[in-house]
Coordinates of C-alpha atoms and ligand atoms in Angstrom, one line a residue:
M294 CA 3.2 15.7 29.3
Q295 CA 7.0 15.9 29.2
M296 CA 8.3 13.8 26.4
Q297 CA 11.1 13.7 23.9
A298 CA 10.6 13.1 20.2
C299 CA 13.4 10.4 20.2
A300 CA 11.5 8.4 22.8
P301 CA 10.1 5.0 21.5
I302 CA 6.6 4.1 20.6
G303 CA 5.1 1.0 22.3
V304 CA 2.9 -1.3 20.2
F305 CA 1.1 -4.2 21.9
D306 CA -1.2 -7.2 21.3
S307 CA -2.1 -10.5 22.8
G308 CA 0.3 -12.1 20.3
S309 CA 1.7 -11.5 16.8
G310 CA -1.5 -10.0 15.2
G311 CA -0.5 -6.5 16.2
L312 CA 2.5 -6.8 14.0
T313 CA 0.1 -5.9 11.2
V314 CA -0.2 -2.5 12.9
A315 CA 3.5 -2.2 13.7
Y316 CA 4.2 -2.8 10.0
Q317 CA 2.0 0.1 8.9
L318 CA 3.4 2.3 11.6
H319 CA 7.0 1.5 10.6
K320 CA 6.1 2.1 7.0
I321 CA 4.7 5.6 7.5
L322 CA 7.1 6.6 10.3
P323 CA 10.3 4.9 9.4
S324 CA 12.5 7.0 11.8
E325 CA 10.5 6.0 14.9
N326 CA 11.9 3.6 17.4
I327 CA 9.3 0.9 18.0
I328 CA 9.0 -1.5 20.9
Y329 CA 6.6 -4.3 20.1
V330 CA 5.2 -6.6 22.9
G331 CA 3.1 -9.7 22.3
D332 CA 1.7 -12.0 25.0
L333 CA 2.0 -15.3 23.3
Q334 CA 2.0 -17.1 26.6
R335 CA -1.6 -16.0 27.5
M336 CA -3.2 -15.5 24.1
P337 CA -5.9 -15.8 23.0
Y338 CA -7.5 -12.9 24.8
G339 CA -10.8 -13.1 22.9
P340 CA -12.4 -15.8 25.2
R341 CA -11.2 -14.0 28.4
N342 CA -13.4 -12.0 30.8
P343 CA -13.2 -8.1 30.9
G344 CA -11.4 -8.2 34.3
E345 CA -8.5 -10.3 32.9
I346 CA -8.3 -8.3 29.7
I347 CA -8.0 -5.0 31.6
K348 CA -5.5 -6.4 34.0
F349 CA -3.3 -7.7 31.2
M350 CA -3.6 -4.4 29.3
Q351 CA -2.3 -2.6 32.4
Q352 CA 0.7 -4.8 32.6
F353 CA 1.7 -3.8 29.0
L354 CA 1.1 -0.1 29.9
N355 CA 3.3 -0.4 33.0
F356 CA 6.1 -2.0 31.0
F357 CA 5.9 0.9 28.5
K358 CA 6.1 3.4 31.4
L359 CA 9.4 1.9 32.5
K360 CA 10.6 2.1 28.8
K361 CA 9.7 5.8 28.9
V362 CA 7.7 5.6 25.7
K363 CA 6.1 8.8 24.2
M364 CA 3.1 6.8 23.0
A365 CA 1.5 3.3 23.2
V366 CA -0.6 2.0 20.3
F367 CA -3.2 -0.6 21.1
A368 CA -2.7 -3.1 18.2
C369 CA -5.5 -5.2 19.6
N370 CA -9.2 -4.6 19.2
T371 CA -10.0 -6.8 22.2
M372 CA -8.0 -4.6 24.6
T373 CA -9.2 -1.4 22.9
S374 CA -12.8 -2.3 23.3
W375 CA -12.7 -3.4 26.9
G376 CA -9.7 -1.3 28.3
F377 CA -9.1 1.9 26.3
D378 CA -11.6 4.1 28.1
A379 CA -10.3 2.9 31.5
A380 CA -6.7 3.7 30.6
A381 CA -7.3 7.0 28.7
G382 CA -5.6 9.9 30.4
R383 CA -3.9 7.8 33.1
E384 CA -0.5 7.2 31.6
P385 CA 2.4 9.7 31.2
Y386 CA 2.3 9.2 27.5
Y387 CA -0.2 9.2 24.6
L388 CA -2.5 6.3 24.0
V389 CA -3.9 5.4 20.6
P390 CA -6.8 3.0 20.3
M391 CA -7.4 0.6 17.5
N392 CA -9.6 2.3 14.9
T393 CA -12.9 0.6 14.2
A394 CA -12.7 1.7 10.5
V395 CA -16.5 1.8 10.4
A396 CA -16.5 5.1 8.5
E397 CA -14.0 3.6 6.0
A398 CA -16.3 0.6 5.5
V399 CA -19.5 2.7 5.1
A400 CA -17.7 4.7 2.4
V401 CA -17.5 1.6 0.2
S402 CA -20.9 0.2 1.1
P403 CA -23.7 1.8 -1.0
H404 CA -26.4 0.1 1.0
K405 CA -24.6 0.6 4.3
K406 CA -24.4 -3.2 5.0
I407 CA -21.2 -4.0 6.9
G408 CA -19.9 -7.2 8.2
V409 CA -17.4 -7.4 11.1
I410 CA -15.2 -10.4 12.1
A411 CA -13.6 -10.1 15.5
T412 CA -12.9 -12.0 18.8
E413 CA -15.8 -13.0 21.1
A414 CA -14.9 -10.3 23.5
T415 CA -14.9 -7.5 20.9
V416 CA -18.2 -8.7 19.5
R417 CA -19.7 -8.9 23.0
K418 CA -18.7 -5.3 23.6
N419 CA -20.5 -4.1 20.4
F420 CA -17.3 -2.2 19.6
H421 CA -18.1 -1.6 16.0
S422 CA -21.9 -1.6 16.2
D423 CA -21.9 1.2 18.8
V424 CA -19.7 3.4 16.6
A425 CA -21.9 2.7 13.6
A426 CA -25.1 3.6 15.5
E427 CA -23.6 6.9 16.5
L428 CA -22.4 7.7 13.0
D429 CA -25.6 6.9 11.1
K430 CA -28.6 4.8 12.4
D431 CA -29.1 3.4 8.9
I432 CA -25.9 1.5 9.0
Q433 CA -26.5 -2.2 9.4
V434 CA -23.6 -4.1 11.2
I435 CA -23.4 -7.8 11.2
A436 CA -20.7 -8.7 13.6
R437 CA -19.5 -12.3 14.1
A438 CA -16.9 -13.8 16.4
C439 CA -14.4 -16.1 14.8
P440 CA -12.9 -17.8 17.8
E441 CA -10.9 -20.5 15.9
F442 CA -8.8 -18.1 13.9
V443 CA -6.3 -16.8 16.5
P444 CA -5.3 -20.2 17.9
L445 CA -4.8 -21.5 14.4
I446 CA -2.8 -18.5 13.2
E447 CA -0.6 -18.6 16.3
G448 CA -0.3 -22.3 15.7
G449 CA 1.4 -21.5 12.4
H450 CA -1.6 -22.3 10.2
I451 CA -1.7 -19.3 8.0
D452 CA -2.0 -21.0 4.6
D453 CA -3.0 -24.6 4.9
M454 CA -6.1 -26.8 4.8
A455 CA -6.7 -26.4 8.6
I456 CA -7.2 -22.6 8.3
E457 CA -8.8 -22.8 4.9
T458 CA -11.6 -25.1 6.2
V459 CA -12.4 -22.7 9.0
V460 CA -12.3 -19.7 6.8
R461 CA -14.7 -21.3 4.4
R462 CA -17.1 -22.1 7.3
Y463 CA -16.9 -18.7 8.8
M464 CA -17.3 -16.8 5.5
A465 CA -20.3 -19.0 4.6
M466 CA -22.1 -17.5 7.6
F467 CA -22.2 -14.2 5.7
S468 CA -23.6 -15.6 2.5
A469 CA -27.2 -14.5 3.1
D470 CA -26.3 -11.1 4.6
K471 CA -25.3 -9.3 1.4
I472 CA -22.6 -7.4 3.1
E473 CA -20.6 -4.9 1.0
A474 CA -17.6 -4.5 3.2
L475 CA -16.0 -6.7 5.9
I476 CA -14.0 -5.1 8.7
L477 CA -11.1 -7.2 9.9
G478 CA -11.9 -6.4 13.6
C479 CA -9.0 -8.4 15.0
T480 CA -5.4 -7.6 14.1
H481 CA -4.6 -11.2 13.4
Y482 CA -7.0 -11.4 10.5
P483 CA -5.1 -9.4 7.9
I484 CA -2.5 -12.2 8.0
I485 CA -5.1 -14.5 6.3
K486 CA -6.7 -11.8 4.1
D487 CA -6.0 -13.6 0.8
L488 CA -7.9 -16.7 2.1
L489 CA -10.8 -14.6 3.4
K490 CA -11.1 -12.9 -0.1
K491 CA -11.2 -16.3 -1.7
Y492 CA -14.4 -17.2 0.2
L493 CA -16.2 -14.0 -0.2
P494 CA -18.1 -12.6 -3.2
S495 CA -15.8 -10.3 -5.2
Y496 CA -18.0 -7.2 -4.4
V497 CA -17.1 -7.4 -0.7
T498 CA -14.3 -5.0 0.2
L499 CA -12.0 -6.1 3.0
V500 CA -11.3 -3.2 5.4
D501 CA -8.1 -3.5 7.5
P502 CA -8.0 -0.8 10.2
A503 CA -4.2 -1.1 10.7
L504 CA -3.3 1.8 8.4
S505 CA -5.8 4.3 9.7
T506 CA -4.7 3.4 13.3
A507 CA -1.1 4.1 12.3
E508 CA -2.2 7.4 10.7
A509 CA -4.0 8.4 13.9
A510 CA -0.8 7.8 15.8
R511 CA 1.1 9.9 13.3
N512 CA -1.4 12.7 13.6
I513 CA -1.1 12.9 17.4
L514 CA 2.7 13.0 17.1
E515 CA 2.5 15.7 14.5
Q516 CA 0.1 17.8 16.5
N517 CA 2.4 17.6 19.6
K518 CA 5.7 18.1 17.7
L519 CA 6.8 14.6 18.7
I520 CA 7.8 13.2 15.3
N521 CA 11.3 11.8 15.5
D522 CA 13.1 13.7 12.8
D523 CA 16.3 11.8 13.1
R524 CA 17.4 10.9 9.6
Q525 CA 18.4 7.4 10.7
K526 CA 16.1 4.4 10.4
G527 CA 14.2 3.8 13.7
S528 CA 15.1 0.7 15.8
L529 CA 12.6 -2.2 16.1
E530 CA 12.6 -4.2 19.4
F531 CA 10.4 -7.2 19.9
F532 CA 9.4 -8.7 23.2
F533 CA 7.3 -11.9 23.4
S534 CA 6.2 -13.8 26.6
A535 CA 6.5 -17.2 24.9
M536 CA 7.2 -19.0 21.6
P537 CA 10.2 -16.9 20.4
E538 CA 10.8 -19.0 17.3
H539 CA 7.2 -18.7 16.1
A540 CA 7.3 -15.0 17.0
G541 CA 10.5 -14.5 14.8
E542 CA 8.7 -16.3 11.9
M543 CA 5.7 -14.0 12.2
V544 CA 7.9 -10.9 12.3
K545 CA 9.4 -12.1 9.1
I546 CA 6.1 -13.0 7.4
V547 CA 4.2 -9.8 8.5
M548 CA 6.9 -7.2 8.6
G549 CA 9.4 -8.7 6.1
I550 CA 12.3 -8.5 8.6
D551 CA 14.8 -11.4 8.5
N552 CA 16.3 -12.7 11.7
P553 CA 14.7 -10.2 14.1
V554 CA 16.0 -10.2 17.7
I555 CA 13.3 -11.5 20.0
S556 CA 13.5 -10.9 23.7
G557 CA 11.5 -12.7 26.4
I558 CA 9.2 -10.9 28.8
D559 CA 7.2 -12.0 31.9
L560 CA 4.3 -9.6 31.7
S561 CA 2.8 -10.8 35.0
K562 CA 5.7 -9.0 36.8
F563 CA 4.5 -5.6 35.6
N564 CA 1.6 -5.1 38.1
Ligands
LIG651 N1 -5.4 -9.5 18.0 C1 -6.3 -9.3 19.0 C2 -7.4 -8.4 18.5 O1 -7.2 -7.5 17.7 C3 -6.8 -10.3 19.9 C4 -6.6 -11.8 19.6 C5 -6.8 -12.7 20.7 O2 -5.9 -12.8 21.6 O3 -7.9 -13.3 20.9 O4 -8.5 -8.4 19.1

């Protein structure tokens, strides 16, 4: 692959959840130029069928090809679980999947009892359970879909009664399971992690795969001598297919960036 270290890194998700990954990436690789793309027009992806998920994933990847990225980071578990294998090796740049973080969760679970919360599509694909089974057959994974979270978070409910009521209901489903760690298997969920903690026993460790995913991206860049060693701070560009004001608000909340420039994008054109 012919790539330049100064080329940007694409980061993508169905909406603003992937900003949790972009944040970690920007933190550990501050000189990298990042192009973030969120499909707020067609989110949530969780209830969609595999064909649609793969088609939409390809549109992001086609856009990144035009942008001449050196790498694209799947900041979405739903697209990773259904689309990553199909995309691997087919683009002229490196692809980084969302990490399942199963190993990280097992490390903090003495009885190997792990909970996972994710979208319906990710749970249906057994994304985390399959990795756990391969790692160690004694790991018990209890994966549950939380379909109401993403529409609420993208509706601006990140710290109010509407989201808290649903958090309480979903976390209560784990009360008899005695899980020791809970993997946040959707990139939107770290945005509400304080609320999730509030409704879980204190011995449950929340595991957010965003940092280990960003670290995996850094490793690939290092191995291939593609780290941008420009002393300057990297640029951050944001593209969203709808709701630019909400997107700007989420960039501020998740990444701490005031008044980000948000550009529009029609992903359906990138077939
Ligand atoms: N944030 C995404 C994930 O990690 C998907 C959310 C959705 O669109 O349902 O799976």
